[in-house]
Amino acid sequence: MAGDSKTSSRARVSTSSSNSAQGVGVTTFLIPAGQGANAYVRDAATGKNPNLRTASQAFVDAIAANSAAGHAKRIRAELESFATAYPTHGWDATLARLEAAGALDGNA
């Protein structure tokens, strides 16, 4: 379909269930890209992983949808880990922007 973004094989593998130190079957919702300017965001409803600009409304909407589906705590933890691992990429500002928008409330 026109307008559908293609998901790279790396993003598909990275967001699928994994056997990690965190446990079997842990799902990743975000994959950082472009030094914090973009991220692949797992769509829990469709299983697709669109690459979205972190400053866009589409990114906020995607996070809000996943939060409303009960994944807010996990997404917040991923964003906090990105802020720690990549301190110059602006993930702390992205987290603050999502909190201000209410996207991590789970009710959005």
JSON list of N, CA, C and O in Angstrom, two decimals, residues 36-97:
[
{"chain": "A", "resi": 36, "resn": "GLY", "atom": "N", "xyz": [18.97, 9.26, 18.06]},
{"chain": "A", "resi": 36, "resn": "GLY", "atom": "CA", "xyz": [17.85, 9.78, 18.82]},
{"chain": "A", "resi": 36, "resn": "GLY", "atom": "C", "xyz": [16.82, 10.54, 18.01]},
{"chain": "A", "resi": 36, "resn": "GLY", "atom": "O", "xyz": [15.77, 10.90, 18.53]},
{"chain": "A", "resi": 37, "resn": "ALA", "atom": "N", "xyz": [17.10, 10.79, 16.74]},
{"chain": "A", "resi": 37, "resn": "ALA", "atom": "CA", "xyz": [16.15, 11.53, 15.90]},
{"chain": "A", "resi": 37, "resn": "ALA", "atom": "C", "xyz": [14.99, 10.64, 15.44]},
{"chain": "A", "resi": 37, "resn": "ALA", "atom": "O", "xyz": [13.89, 11.14, 15.19]},
{"chain": "A", "resi": 38, "resn": "ASN", "atom": "N", "xyz": [15.23, 9.35, 15.35]},
{"chain": "A", "resi": 38, "resn": "ASN", "atom": "CA", "xyz": [14.23, 8.39, 14.89]},
{"chain": "A", "resi": 38, "resn": "ASN", "atom": "C", "xyz": [14.22, 7.18, 15.81]},
{"chain": "A", "resi": 38, "resn": "ASN", "atom": "O", "xyz": [15.16, 6.95, 16.56]},
{"chain": "A", "resi": 39, "resn": "ALA", "atom": "N", "xyz": [13.17, 6.41, 15.70]},
{"chain": "A", "resi": 39, "resn": "ALA", "atom": "CA", "xyz": [13.10, 5.14, 16.41]},
{"chain": "A", "resi": 39, "resn": "ALA", "atom": "C", "xyz": [12.13, 4.23, 15.68]},
{"chain": "A", "resi": 39, "resn": "ALA", "atom": "O", "xyz": [11.14, 4.70, 15.11]},
{"chain": "A", "resi": 40, "resn": "TYR", "atom": "N", "xyz": [12.44, 2.95, 15.67]},
{"chain": "A", "resi": 40, "resn": "TYR", "atom": "CA", "xyz": [11.48, 1.96, 15.21]},
{"chain": "A", "resi": 40, "resn": "TYR", "atom": "C", "xyz": [10.57, 1.69, 16.41]},
{"chain": "A", "resi": 40, "resn": "TYR", "atom": "O", "xyz": [11.05, 1.44, 17.51]},
{"chain": "A", "resi": 41, "resn": "VAL", "atom": "N", "xyz": [9.28, 1.78, 16.19]},
{"chain": "A", "resi": 41, "resn": "VAL", "atom": "CA", "xyz": [8.32, 1.60, 17.27]},
{"chain": "A", "resi": 41, "resn": "VAL", "atom": "C", "xyz": [7.45, 0.40, 16.94]},
{"chain": "A", "resi": 41, "resn": "VAL", "atom": "O", "xyz": [6.78, 0.37, 15.91]},
{"chain": "A", "resi": 42, "resn": "ARG", "atom": "N", "xyz": [7.45, -0.58, 17.83]},
{"chain": "A", "resi": 42, "resn": "ARG", "atom": "CA", "xyz": [6.63, -1.77, 17.62]},
{"chain": "A", "resi": 42, "resn": "ARG", "atom": "C", "xyz": [5.17, -1.41, 17.76]},
{"chain": "A", "resi": 42, "resn": "ARG", "atom": "O", "xyz": [4.75, -0.79, 18.74]},
{"chain": "A", "resi": 43, "resn": "ASP", "atom": "N", "xyz": [4.38, -1.77, 16.79]},
{"chain": "A", "resi": 43, "resn": "ASP", "atom": "CA", "xyz": [2.93, -1.59, 16.85]},
{"chain": "A", "resi": 43, "resn": "ASP", "atom": "C", "xyz": [2.35, -2.90, 17.36]},
{"chain": "A", "resi": 43, "resn": "ASP", "atom": "O", "xyz": [2.31, -3.90, 16.64]},
{"chain": "A", "resi": 44, "resn": "ALA", "atom": "N", "xyz": [1.93, -2.92, 18.62]},
{"chain": "A", "resi": 44, "resn": "ALA", "atom": "CA", "xyz": [1.44, -4.14, 19.25]},
{"chain": "A", "resi": 44, "resn": "ALA", "atom": "C", "xyz": [0.23, -4.71, 18.53]},
{"chain": "A", "resi": 44, "resn": "ALA", "atom": "O", "xyz": [0.00, -5.91, 18.54]},
{"chain": "A", "resi": 45, "resn": "ALA", "atom": "N", "xyz": [-0.55, -3.85, 17.88]},
{"chain": "A", "resi": 45, "resn": "ALA", "atom": "CA", "xyz": [-1.77, -4.30, 17.20]},
{"chain": "A", "resi": 45, "resn": "ALA", "atom": "C", "xyz": [-1.47, -4.99, 15.87]},
{"chain": "A", "resi": 45, "resn": "ALA", "atom": "O", "xyz": [-2.10, -6.00, 15.54]},
{"chain": "A", "resi": 46, "resn": "THR", "atom": "N", "xyz": [-0.51, -4.46, 15.11]},
{"chain": "A", "resi": 46, "resn": "THR", "atom": "CA", "xyz": [-0.25, -5.00, 13.78]},
{"chain": "A", "resi": 46, "resn": "THR", "atom": "C", "xyz": [1.03, -5.82, 13.68]},
{"chain": "A", "resi": 46, "resn": "THR", "atom": "O", "xyz": [1.21, -6.55, 12.72]},
{"chain": "A", "resi": 47, "resn": "GLY", "atom": "N", "xyz": [1.93, -5.66, 14.64]},
{"chain": "A", "resi": 47, "resn": "GLY", "atom": "CA", "xyz": [3.21, -6.35, 14.59]},
{"chain": "A", "resi": 47, "resn": "GLY", "atom": "C", "xyz": [4.22, -5.67, 13.69]},
{"chain": "A", "resi": 47, "resn": "GLY", "atom": "O", "xyz": [5.33, -6.14, 13.54]},
{"chain": "A", "resi": 48, "resn": "LYS", "atom": "N", "xyz": [3.86, -4.53, 13.10]},
{"chain": "A", "resi": 48, "resn": "LYS", "atom": "CA", "xyz": [4.80, -3.78, 12.25]},
{"chain": "A", "resi": 48, "resn": "LYS", "atom": "C", "xyz": [5.64, -2.86, 13.11]},
{"chain": "A", "resi": 48, "resn": "LYS", "atom": "O", "xyz": [5.29, -2.55, 14.25]},
{"chain": "A", "resi": 49, "resn": "ASN", "atom": "N", "xyz": [6.76, -2.42, 12.54]},
{"chain": "A", "resi": 49, "resn": "ASN", "atom": "CA", "xyz": [7.71, -1.60, 13.26]},
{"chain": "A", "resi": 49, "resn": "ASN", "atom": "C", "xyz": [8.08, -0.36, 12.43]},
{"chain": "A", "resi": 49, "resn": "ASN", "atom": "O", "xyz": [9.17, -0.29, 11.88]},
{"chain": "A", "resi": 50, "resn": "PRO", "atom": "N", "xyz": [7.20, 0.62, 12.33]},
{"chain": "A", "resi": 50, "resn": "PRO", "atom": "CA", "xyz": [7.52, 1.79, 11.52]},
{"chain": "A", "resi": 50, "resn": "PRO", "atom": "C", "xyz": [8.65, 2.61, 12.13]},
{"chain": "A", "resi": 50, "resn": "PRO", "atom": "O", "xyz": [8.80, 2.68, 13.35]},
{"chain": "A", "resi": 51, "resn": "ASN", "atom": "N", "xyz": [9.44, 3.22, 11.26]},
{"chain": "A", "resi": 51, "resn": "ASN", "atom": "CA", "xyz": [10.52, 4.10, 11.67]},
{"chain": "A", "resi": 51, "resn": "ASN", "atom": "C", "xyz": [9.94, 5.51, 11.74]},
{"chain": "A", "resi": 51, "resn": "ASN", "atom": "O", "xyz": [9.57, 6.08, 10.73]},
{"chain": "A", "resi": 52, "resn": "LEU", "atom": "N", "xyz": [9.86, 6.06, 12.96]},
{"chain": "A", "resi": 52, "resn": "LEU", "atom": "CA", "xyz": [9.22, 7.35, 13.16]},
{"chain": "A", "resi": 52, "resn": "LEU", "atom": "C", "xyz": [10.20, 8.36, 13.72]},
{"chain": "A", "resi": 52, "resn": "LEU", "atom": "O", "xyz": [11.09, 8.01, 14.50]},
{"chain": "A", "resi": 53, "resn": "ARG", "atom": "N", "xyz": [10.02, 9.63, 13.36]},
{"chain": "A", "resi": 53, "resn": "ARG", "atom": "CA", "xyz": [10.81, 10.71, 13.94]},
{"chain": "A", "resi": 53, "resn": "ARG", "atom": "C", "xyz": [10.33, 10.90, 15.38]},
{"chain": "A", "resi": 53, "resn": "ARG", "atom": "O", "xyz": [9.14, 10.99, 15.63]},
{"chain": "A", "resi": 54, "resn": "THR", "atom": "N", "xyz": [11.26, 10.96, 16.31]},
{"chain": "A", "resi": 54, "resn": "THR", "atom": "CA", "xyz": [10.90, 11.06, 17.72]},
{"chain": "A", "resi": 54, "resn": "THR", "atom": "C", "xyz": [10.23, 12.39, 18.06]},
{"chain": "A", "resi": 54, "resn": "THR", "atom": "O", "xyz": [9.55, 12.48, 19.08]},
{"chain": "A", "resi": 55, "resn": "ALA", "atom": "N", "xyz": [10.39, 13.40, 17.22]},
{"chain": "A", "resi": 55, "resn": "ALA", "atom": "CA", "xyz": [9.76, 14.69, 17.46]},
{"chain": "A", "resi": 55, "resn": "ALA", "atom": "C", "xyz": [8.37, 14.79, 16.82]},
{"chain": "A", "resi": 55, "resn": "ALA", "atom": "O", "xyz": [7.71, 15.81, 16.95]},
{"chain": "A", "resi": 56, "resn": "SER", "atom": "N", "xyz": [7.91, 13.74, 16.17]},
{"chain": "A", "resi": 56, "resn": "SER", "atom": "CA", "xyz": [6.65, 13.79, 15.43]},
{"chain": "A", "resi": 56, "resn": "SER", "atom": "C", "xyz": [5.45, 13.40, 16.29]},
{"chain": "A", "resi": 56, "resn": "SER", "atom": "O", "xyz": [5.58, 12.68, 17.29]},
{"chain": "A", "resi": 57, "resn": "GLN", "atom": "N", "xyz": [4.29, 13.85, 15.87]},
{"chain": "A", "resi": 57, "resn": "GLN", "atom": "CA", "xyz": [3.05, 13.46, 16.54]},
{"chain": "A", "resi": 57, "resn": "GLN", "atom": "C", "xyz": [2.78, 11.97, 16.33]},
{"chain": "A", "resi": 57, "resn": "GLN", "atom": "O", "xyz": [2.23, 11.30, 17.19]},
{"chain": "A", "resi": 58, "resn": "ALA", "atom": "N", "xyz": [3.19, 11.43, 15.18]},
{"chain": "A", "resi": 58, "resn": "ALA", "atom": "CA", "xyz": [3.01, 10.00, 14.92]},
{"chain": "A", "resi": 58, "resn": "ALA", "atom": "C", "xyz": [3.75, 9.16, 15.95]},
{"chain": "A", "resi": 58, "resn": "ALA", "atom": "O", "xyz": [3.25, 8.11, 16.39]},
{"chain": "A", "resi": 59, "resn": "PHE", "atom": "N", "xyz": [4.93, 9.59, 16.38]},
{"chain": "A", "resi": 59, "resn": "PHE", "atom": "CA", "xyz": [5.70, 8.89, 17.41]},
{"chain": "A", "resi": 59, "resn": "PHE", "atom": "C", "xyz": [4.94, 8.92, 18.74]},
{"chain": "A", "resi": 59, "resn": "PHE", "atom": "O", "xyz": [4.78, 7.89, 19.39]},
{"chain": "A", "resi": 60, "resn": "VAL", "atom": "N", "xyz": [4.46, 10.10, 19.11]},
{"chain": "A", "resi": 60, "resn": "VAL", "atom": "CA", "xyz": [3.70, 10.25, 20.35]},
{"chain": "A", "resi": 60, "resn": "VAL", "atom": "C", "xyz": [2.46, 9.35, 20.31]},
{"chain": "A", "resi": 60, "resn": "VAL", "atom": "O", "xyz": [2.15, 8.65, 21.28]},
{"chain": "A", "resi": 61, "resn": "ASP", "atom": "N", "xyz": [1.76, 9.35, 19.18]},
{"chain": "A", "resi": 61, "resn": "ASP", "atom": "CA", "xyz": [0.56, 8.53, 19.04]},
{"chain": "A", "resi": 61, "resn": "ASP", "atom": "C", "xyz": [0.88, 7.04, 19.15]},
{"chain": "A", "resi": 61, "resn": "ASP", "atom": "O", "xyz": [0.12, 6.28, 19.77]},
{"chain": "A", "resi": 62, "resn": "ALA", "atom": "N", "xyz": [1.99, 6.61, 18.55]},
{"chain": "A", "resi": 62, "resn": "ALA", "atom": "CA", "xyz": [2.38, 5.20, 18.60]},
{"chain": "A", "resi": 62, "resn": "ALA", "atom": "C", "xyz": [2.72, 4.78, 20.03]},
{"chain": "A", "resi": 62, "resn": "ALA", "atom": "O", "xyz": [2.32, 3.70, 20.49]},
{"chain": "A", "resi": 63, "resn": "ILE", "atom": "N", "xyz": [3.42, 5.65, 20.76]},
{"chain": "A", "resi": 63, "resn": "ILE", "atom": "CA", "xyz": [3.76, 5.35, 22.15]},
{"chain": "A", "resi": 63, "resn": "ILE", "atom": "C", "xyz": [2.49, 5.32, 22.99]},
{"chain": "A", "resi": 63, "resn": "ILE", "atom": "O", "xyz": [2.30, 4.44, 23.83]},
{"chain": "A", "resi": 64, "resn": "ALA", "atom": "N", "xyz": [1.59, 6.28, 22.76]},
{"chain": "A", "resi": 64, "resn": "ALA", "atom": "CA", "xyz": [0.33, 6.34, 23.51]},
{"chain": "A", "resi": 64, "resn": "ALA", "atom": "C", "xyz": [-0.50, 5.09, 23.28]},
{"chain": "A", "resi": 64, "resn": "ALA", "atom": "O", "xyz": [-1.10, 4.55, 24.22]},
{"chain": "A", "resi": 65, "resn": "ALA", "atom": "N", "xyz": [-0.54, 4.60, 22.04]},
{"chain": "A", "resi": 65, "resn": "ALA", "atom": "CA", "xyz": [-1.31, 3.39, 21.73]},
{"chain": "A", "resi": 65, "resn": "ALA", "atom": "C", "xyz": [-0.73, 2.18, 22.45]},
{"chain": "A", "resi": 65, "resn": "ALA", "atom": "O", "xyz": [-1.48, 1.37, 23.01]},
{"chain": "A", "resi": 66, "resn": "ASN", "atom": "N", "xyz": [0.58, 2.04, 22.44]},
{"chain": "A", "resi": 66, "resn": "ASN", "atom": "CA", "xyz": [1.22, 0.93, 23.16]},
{"chain": "A", "resi": 66, "resn": "ASN", "atom": "C", "xyz": [1.02, 1.06, 24.67]},
{"chain": "A", "resi": 66, "resn": "ASN", "atom": "O", "xyz": [0.82, 0.06, 25.37]},
{"chain": "A", "resi": 67, "resn": "SER", "atom": "N", "xyz": [1.07, 2.28, 25.18]},
{"chain": "A", "resi": 67, "resn": "SER", "atom": "CA", "xyz": [0.84, 2.51, 26.61]},
{"chain": "A", "resi": 67, "resn": "SER", "atom": "C", "xyz": [-0.58, 2.14, 27.00]},
{"chain": "A", "resi": 67, "resn": "SER", "atom": "O", "xyz": [-0.80, 1.51, 28.04]},
{"chain": "A", "resi": 68, "resn": "ALA", "atom": "N", "xyz": [-1.54, 2.54, 26.16]},
{"chain": "A", "resi": 68, "resn": "ALA", "atom": "CA", "xyz": [-2.94, 2.22, 26.43]},
{"chain": "A", "resi": 68, "resn": "ALA", "atom": "C", "xyz": [-3.17, 0.71, 26.43]},
{"chain": "A", "resi": 68, "resn": "ALA", "atom": "O", "xyz": [-4.08, 0.21, 27.09]},
{"chain": "A", "resi": 69, "resn": "ALA", "atom": "N", "xyz": [-2.32, -0.01, 25.69]},
{"chain": "A", "resi": 69, "resn": "ALA", "atom": "CA", "xyz": [-2.43, -1.47, 25.63]},
{"chain": "A", "resi": 69, "resn": "ALA", "atom": "C", "xyz": [-1.72, -2.14, 26.82]},
{"chain": "A", "resi": 69, "resn": "ALA", "atom": "O", "xyz": [-1.62, -3.36, 26.87]},
{"chain": "A", "resi": 70, "resn": "GLY", "atom": "N", "xyz": [-1.22, -1.32, 27.76]},
{"chain": "A", "resi": 70, "resn": "GLY", "atom": "CA", "xyz": [-0.61, -1.87, 28.97]},
{"chain": "A", "resi": 70, "resn": "GLY", "atom": "C", "xyz": [0.89, -1.98, 28.97]},
{"chain": "A", "resi": 70, "resn": "GLY", "atom": "O", "xyz": [1.47, -2.67, 29.81]},
{"chain": "A", "resi": 71, "resn": "HIS", "atom": "N", "xyz": [1.57, -1.29, 28.06]},
{"chain": "A", "resi": 71, "resn": "HIS", "atom": "CA", "xyz": [3.02, -1.42, 27.94]},
{"chain": "A", "resi": 71, "resn": "HIS", "atom": "C", "xyz": [3.79, -0.18, 28.38]},
{"chain": "A", "resi": 71, "resn": "HIS", "atom": "O", "xyz": [4.98, -0.06, 28.09]},
{"chain": "A", "resi": 72, "resn": "ALA", "atom": "N", "xyz": [3.14, 0.74, 29.07]},
{"chain": "A", "resi": 72, "resn": "ALA", "atom": "CA", "xyz": [3.77, 2.01, 29.46]},
{"chain": "A", "resi": 72, "resn": "ALA", "atom": "C", "xyz": [5.02, 1.80, 30.31]},
{"chain": "A", "resi": 72, "resn": "ALA", "atom": "O", "xyz": [6.05, 2.44, 30.08]},
{"chain": "A", "resi": 73, "resn": "LYS", "atom": "N", "xyz": [4.96, 0.91, 31.28]},
{"chain": "A", "resi": 73, "resn": "LYS", "atom": "CA", "xyz": [6.09, 0.68, 32.18]},
{"chain": "A", "resi": 73, "resn": "LYS", "atom": "C", "xyz": [7.31, 0.18, 31.40]},
{"chain": "A", "resi": 73, "resn": "LYS", "atom": "O", "xyz": [8.43, 0.64, 31.61]},
{"chain": "A", "resi": 74, "resn": "ARG", "atom": "N", "xyz": [7.09, -0.74, 30.49]},
{"chain": "A", "resi": 74, "resn": "ARG", "atom": "CA", "xyz": [8.18, -1.30, 29.69]},
{"chain": "A", "resi": 74, "resn": "ARG", "atom": "C", "xyz": [8.79, -0.23, 28.76]},
{"chain": "A", "resi": 74, "resn": "ARG", "atom": "O", "xyz": [10.00, -0.13, 28.64]},
{"chain": "A", "resi": 75, "resn": "ILE", "atom": "N", "xyz": [7.93, 0.57, 28.14]},
{"chain": "A", "resi": 75, "resn": "ILE", "atom": "CA", "xyz": [8.42, 1.62, 27.23]},
{"chain": "A", "resi": 75, "resn": "ILE", "atom": "C", "xyz": [9.21, 2.67, 28.00]},
{"chain": "A", "resi": 75, "resn": "ILE", "atom": "O", "xyz": [10.27, 3.11, 27.55]},
{"chain": "A", "resi": 76, "resn": "ARG", "atom": "N", "xyz": [8.71, 3.06, 29.17]},
{"chain": "A", "resi": 76, "resn": "ARG", "atom": "CA", "xyz": [9.43, 4.02, 30.00]},
{"chain": "A", "resi": 76, "resn": "ARG", "atom": "C", "xyz": [10.82, 3.47, 30.36]},
{"chain": "A", "resi": 76, "resn": "ARG", "atom": "O", "xyz": [11.82, 4.18, 30.30]},
{"chain": "A", "resi": 77, "resn": "ALA", "atom": "N", "xyz": [10.89, 2.20, 30.72]},
{"chain": "A", "resi": 77, "resn": "ALA", "atom": "CA", "xyz": [12.17, 1.59, 31.06]},
{"chain": "A", "resi": 77, "resn": "ALA", "atom": "C", "xyz": [13.13, 1.59, 29.87]},
{"chain": "A", "resi": 77, "resn": "ALA", "atom": "O", "xyz": [14.33, 1.84, 30.02]},
{"chain": "A", "resi": 78, "resn": "GLU", "atom": "N", "xyz": [12.60, 1.32, 28.68]},
{"chain": "A", "resi": 78, "resn": "GLU", "atom": "CA", "xyz": [13.45, 1.34, 27.48]},
{"chain": "A", "resi": 78, "resn": "GLU", "atom": "C", "xyz": [13.98, 2.75, 27.22]},
{"chain": "A", "resi": 78, "resn": "GLU", "atom": "O", "xyz": [15.16, 2.93, 26.92]},
{"chain": "A", "resi": 79, "resn": "LEU", "atom": "N", "xyz": [13.12, 3.76, 27.33]},
{"chain": "A", "resi": 79, "resn": "LEU", "atom": "CA", "xyz": [13.54, 5.14, 27.12]},
{"chain": "A", "resi": 79, "resn": "LEU", "atom": "C", "xyz": [14.58, 5.56, 28.15]},
{"chain": "A", "resi": 79, "resn": "LEU", "atom": "O", "xyz": [15.57, 6.23, 27.82]},
{"chain": "A", "resi": 80, "resn": "GLU", "atom": "N", "xyz": [14.40, 5.16, 29.40]},
{"chain": "A", "resi": 80, "resn": "GLU", "atom": "CA", "xyz": [15.38, 5.48, 30.44]},
{"chain": "A", "resi": 80, "resn": "GLU", "atom": "C", "xyz": [16.72, 4.81, 30.16]},
{"chain": "A", "resi": 80, "resn": "GLU", "atom": "O", "xyz": [17.77, 5.40, 30.38]},
{"chain": "A", "resi": 81, "resn": "SER", "atom": "N", "xyz": [16.68, 3.57, 29.65]},
{"chain": "A", "resi": 81, "resn": "SER", "atom": "CA", "xyz": [17.93, 2.88, 29.33]},
{"chain": "A", "resi": 81, "resn": "SER", "atom": "C", "xyz": [18.64, 3.55, 28.14]},
{"chain": "A", "resi": 81, "resn": "SER", "atom": "O", "xyz": [19.86, 3.64, 28.12]},
{"chain": "A", "resi": 82, "resn": "PHE", "atom": "N", "xyz": [17.87, 4.05, 27.16]},
{"chain": "A", "resi": 82, "resn": "PHE", "atom": "CA", "xyz": [18.47, 4.77, 26.04]},
{"chain": "A", "resi": 82, "resn": "PHE", "atom": "C", "xyz": [19.13, 6.06, 26.54]},
{"chain": "A", "resi": 82, "resn": "PHE", "atom": "O", "xyz": [20.22, 6.42, 26.08]},
{"chain": "A", "resi": 83, "resn": "ALA", "atom": "N", "xyz": [18.48, 6.77, 27.46]},
{"chain": "A", "resi": 83, "resn": "ALA", "atom": "CA", "xyz": [19.03, 8.01, 28.00]},
{"chain": "A", "resi": 83, "resn": "ALA", "atom": "C", "xyz": [20.36, 7.75, 28.71]},
{"chain": "A", "resi": 83, "resn": "ALA", "atom": "O", "xyz": [21.27, 8.56, 28.62]},
{"chain": "A", "resi": 84, "resn": "THR", "atom": "N", "xyz": [20.45, 6.60, 29.36]},
{"chain": "A", "resi": 84, "resn": "THR", "atom": "CA", "xyz": [21.69, 6.24, 30.05]},
{"chain": "A", "resi": 84, "resn": "THR", "atom": "C", "xyz": [22.76, 5.79, 29.06]},
{"chain": "A", "resi": 84, "resn": "THR", "atom": "O", "xyz": [23.92, 6.21, 29.15]},
{"chain": "A", "resi": 85, "resn": "ALA", "atom": "N", "xyz": [22.38, 4.95, 28.10]},
{"chain": "A", "resi": 85, "resn": "ALA", "atom": "CA", "xyz": [23.34, 4.40, 27.15]},
{"chain": "A", "resi": 85, "resn": "ALA", "atom": "C", "xyz": [23.81, 5.42, 26.11]},
{"chain": "A", "resi": 85, "resn": "ALA", "atom": "O", "xyz": [24.94, 5.36, 25.65]},
{"chain": "A", "resi": 86, "resn": "TYR", "atom": "N", "xyz": [22.93, 6.35, 25.74]},
{"chain": "A", "resi": 86, "resn": "TYR", "atom": "CA", "xyz": [23.23, 7.35, 24.70]},
{"chain": "A", "resi": 86, "resn": "TYR", "atom": "C", "xyz": [22.94, 8.75, 25.23]},
{"chain": "A", "resi": 86, "resn": "TYR", "atom": "O", "xyz": [21.99, 9.40, 24.79]},
{"chain": "A", "resi": 87, "resn": "PRO", "atom": "N", "xyz": [23.73, 9.25, 26.18]},
{"chain": "A", "resi": 87, "resn": "PRO", "atom": "CA", "xyz": [23.41, 10.51, 26.85]},
{"chain": "A", "resi": 87, "resn": "PRO", "atom": "C", "xyz": [23.38, 11.74, 25.93]},
{"chain": "A", "resi": 87, "resn": "PRO", "atom": "O", "xyz": [22.72, 12.72, 26.26]},
{"chain": "A", "resi": 88, "resn": "THR", "atom": "N", "xyz": [24.04, 11.68, 24.80]},
{"chain": "A", "resi": 88, "resn": "THR", "atom": "CA", "xyz": [24.07, 12.84, 23.91]},
{"chain": "A", "resi": 88, "resn": "THR", "atom": "C", "xyz": [22.99, 12.79, 22.82]},
{"chain": "A", "resi": 88, "resn": "THR", "atom": "O", "xyz": [22.92, 13.68, 21.99]},
{"chain": "A", "resi": 89, "resn": "HIS", "atom": "N", "xyz": [22.15, 11.78, 22.83]},
{"chain": "A", "resi": 89, "resn": "HIS", "atom": "CA", "xyz": [21.15, 11.61, 21.76]},
{"chain": "A", "resi": 89, "resn": "HIS", "atom": "C", "xyz": [19.78, 12.20, 22.09]},
{"chain": "A", "resi": 89, "resn": "HIS", "atom": "O", "xyz": [18.87, 12.10, 21.28]},
{"chain": "A", "resi": 90, "resn": "GLY", "atom": "N", "xyz": [19.61, 12.75, 23.26]},
{"chain": "A", "resi": 90, "resn": "GLY", "atom": "CA", "xyz": [18.36, 13.43, 23.59]},
{"chain": "A", "resi": 90, "resn": "GLY", "atom": "C", "xyz": [17.21, 12.55, 24.03]},
{"chain": "A", "resi": 90, "resn": "GLY", "atom": "O", "xyz": [16.06, 12.98, 24.01]},
{"chain": "A", "resi": 91, "resn": "TRP", "atom": "N", "xyz": [17.50, 11.32, 24.46]},
{"chain": "A", "resi": 91, "resn": "TRP", "atom": "CA", "xyz": [16.41, 10.43, 24.88]},
{"chain": "A", "resi": 91, "resn": "TRP", "atom": "C", "xyz": [15.73, 10.92, 26.15]},
{"chain": "A", "resi": 91, "resn": "TRP", "atom": "O", "xyz": [14.54, 10.69, 26.34]},
{"chain": "A", "resi": 92, "resn": "ASP", "atom": "N", "xyz": [16.48, 11.62, 27.02]},
{"chain": "A", "resi": 92, "resn": "ASP", "atom": "CA", "xyz": [15.85, 12.19, 28.21]},
{"chain": "A", "resi": 92, "resn": "ASP", "atom": "C", "xyz": [14.82, 13.24, 27.83]},
{"chain": "A", "resi": 92, "resn": "ASP", "atom": "O", "xyz": [13.74, 13.32, 28.42]},
{"chain": "A", "resi": 93, "resn": "ALA", "atom": "N", "xyz": [15.12, 14.04, 26.81]},
{"chain": "A", "resi": 93, "resn": "ALA", "atom": "CA", "xyz": [14.16, 15.05, 26.33]},
{"chain": "A", "resi": 93, "resn": "ALA", "atom": "C", "xyz": [12.97, 14.37, 25.66]},
{"chain": "A", "resi": 93, "resn": "ALA", "atom": "O", "xyz": [11.82, 14.84, 25.81]},
{"chain": "A", "resi": 94, "resn": "THR", "atom": "N", "xyz": [13.21, 13.29, 24.96]},
{"chain": "A", "resi": 94, "resn": "THR", "atom": "CA", "xyz": [12.11, 12.54, 24.33]},
{"chain": "A", "resi": 94, "resn": "THR", "atom": "C", "xyz": [11.18, 11.98, 25.39]},
{"chain": "A", "resi": 94, "resn": "THR", "atom": "O", "xyz": [9.96, 12.08, 25.28]},
{"chain": "A", "resi": 95, "resn": "LEU", "atom": "N", "xyz": [11.76, 11.41, 26.44]},
{"chain": "A", "resi": 95, "resn": "LEU", "atom": "CA", "xyz": [10.96, 10.88, 27.55]},
{"chain": "A", "resi": 95, "resn": "LEU", "atom": "C", "xyz": [10.14, 12.00, 28.20]},
{"chain": "A", "resi": 95, "resn": "LEU", "atom": "O", "xyz": [8.94, 11.84, 28.45]},
{"chain": "A", "resi": 96, "resn": "ALA", "atom": "N", "xyz": [10.76, 13.15, 28.43]},
{"chain": "A", "resi": 96, "resn": "ALA", "atom": "CA", "xyz": [10.05, 14.28, 29.04]},
{"chain": "A", "resi": 96, "resn": "ALA", "atom": "C", "xyz": [8.91, 14.76, 28.14]},
{"chain": "A", "resi": 96, "resn": "ALA", "atom": "O", "xyz": [7.82, 15.08, 28.63]},
{"chain": "A", "resi": 97, "resn": "ARG", "atom": "N", "xyz": [9.14, 14.79, 26.84]},
{"chain": "A", "resi": 97, "resn": "ARG", "atom": "CA", "xyz": [8.10, 15.21, 25.89]},
{"chain": "A", "resi": 97, "resn": "ARG", "atom": "C", "xyz": [6.93, 14.23, 25.90]},
{"chain": "A", "resi": 97, "resn": "ARG", "atom": "O", "xyz": [5.76, 14.64, 25.89]}
]
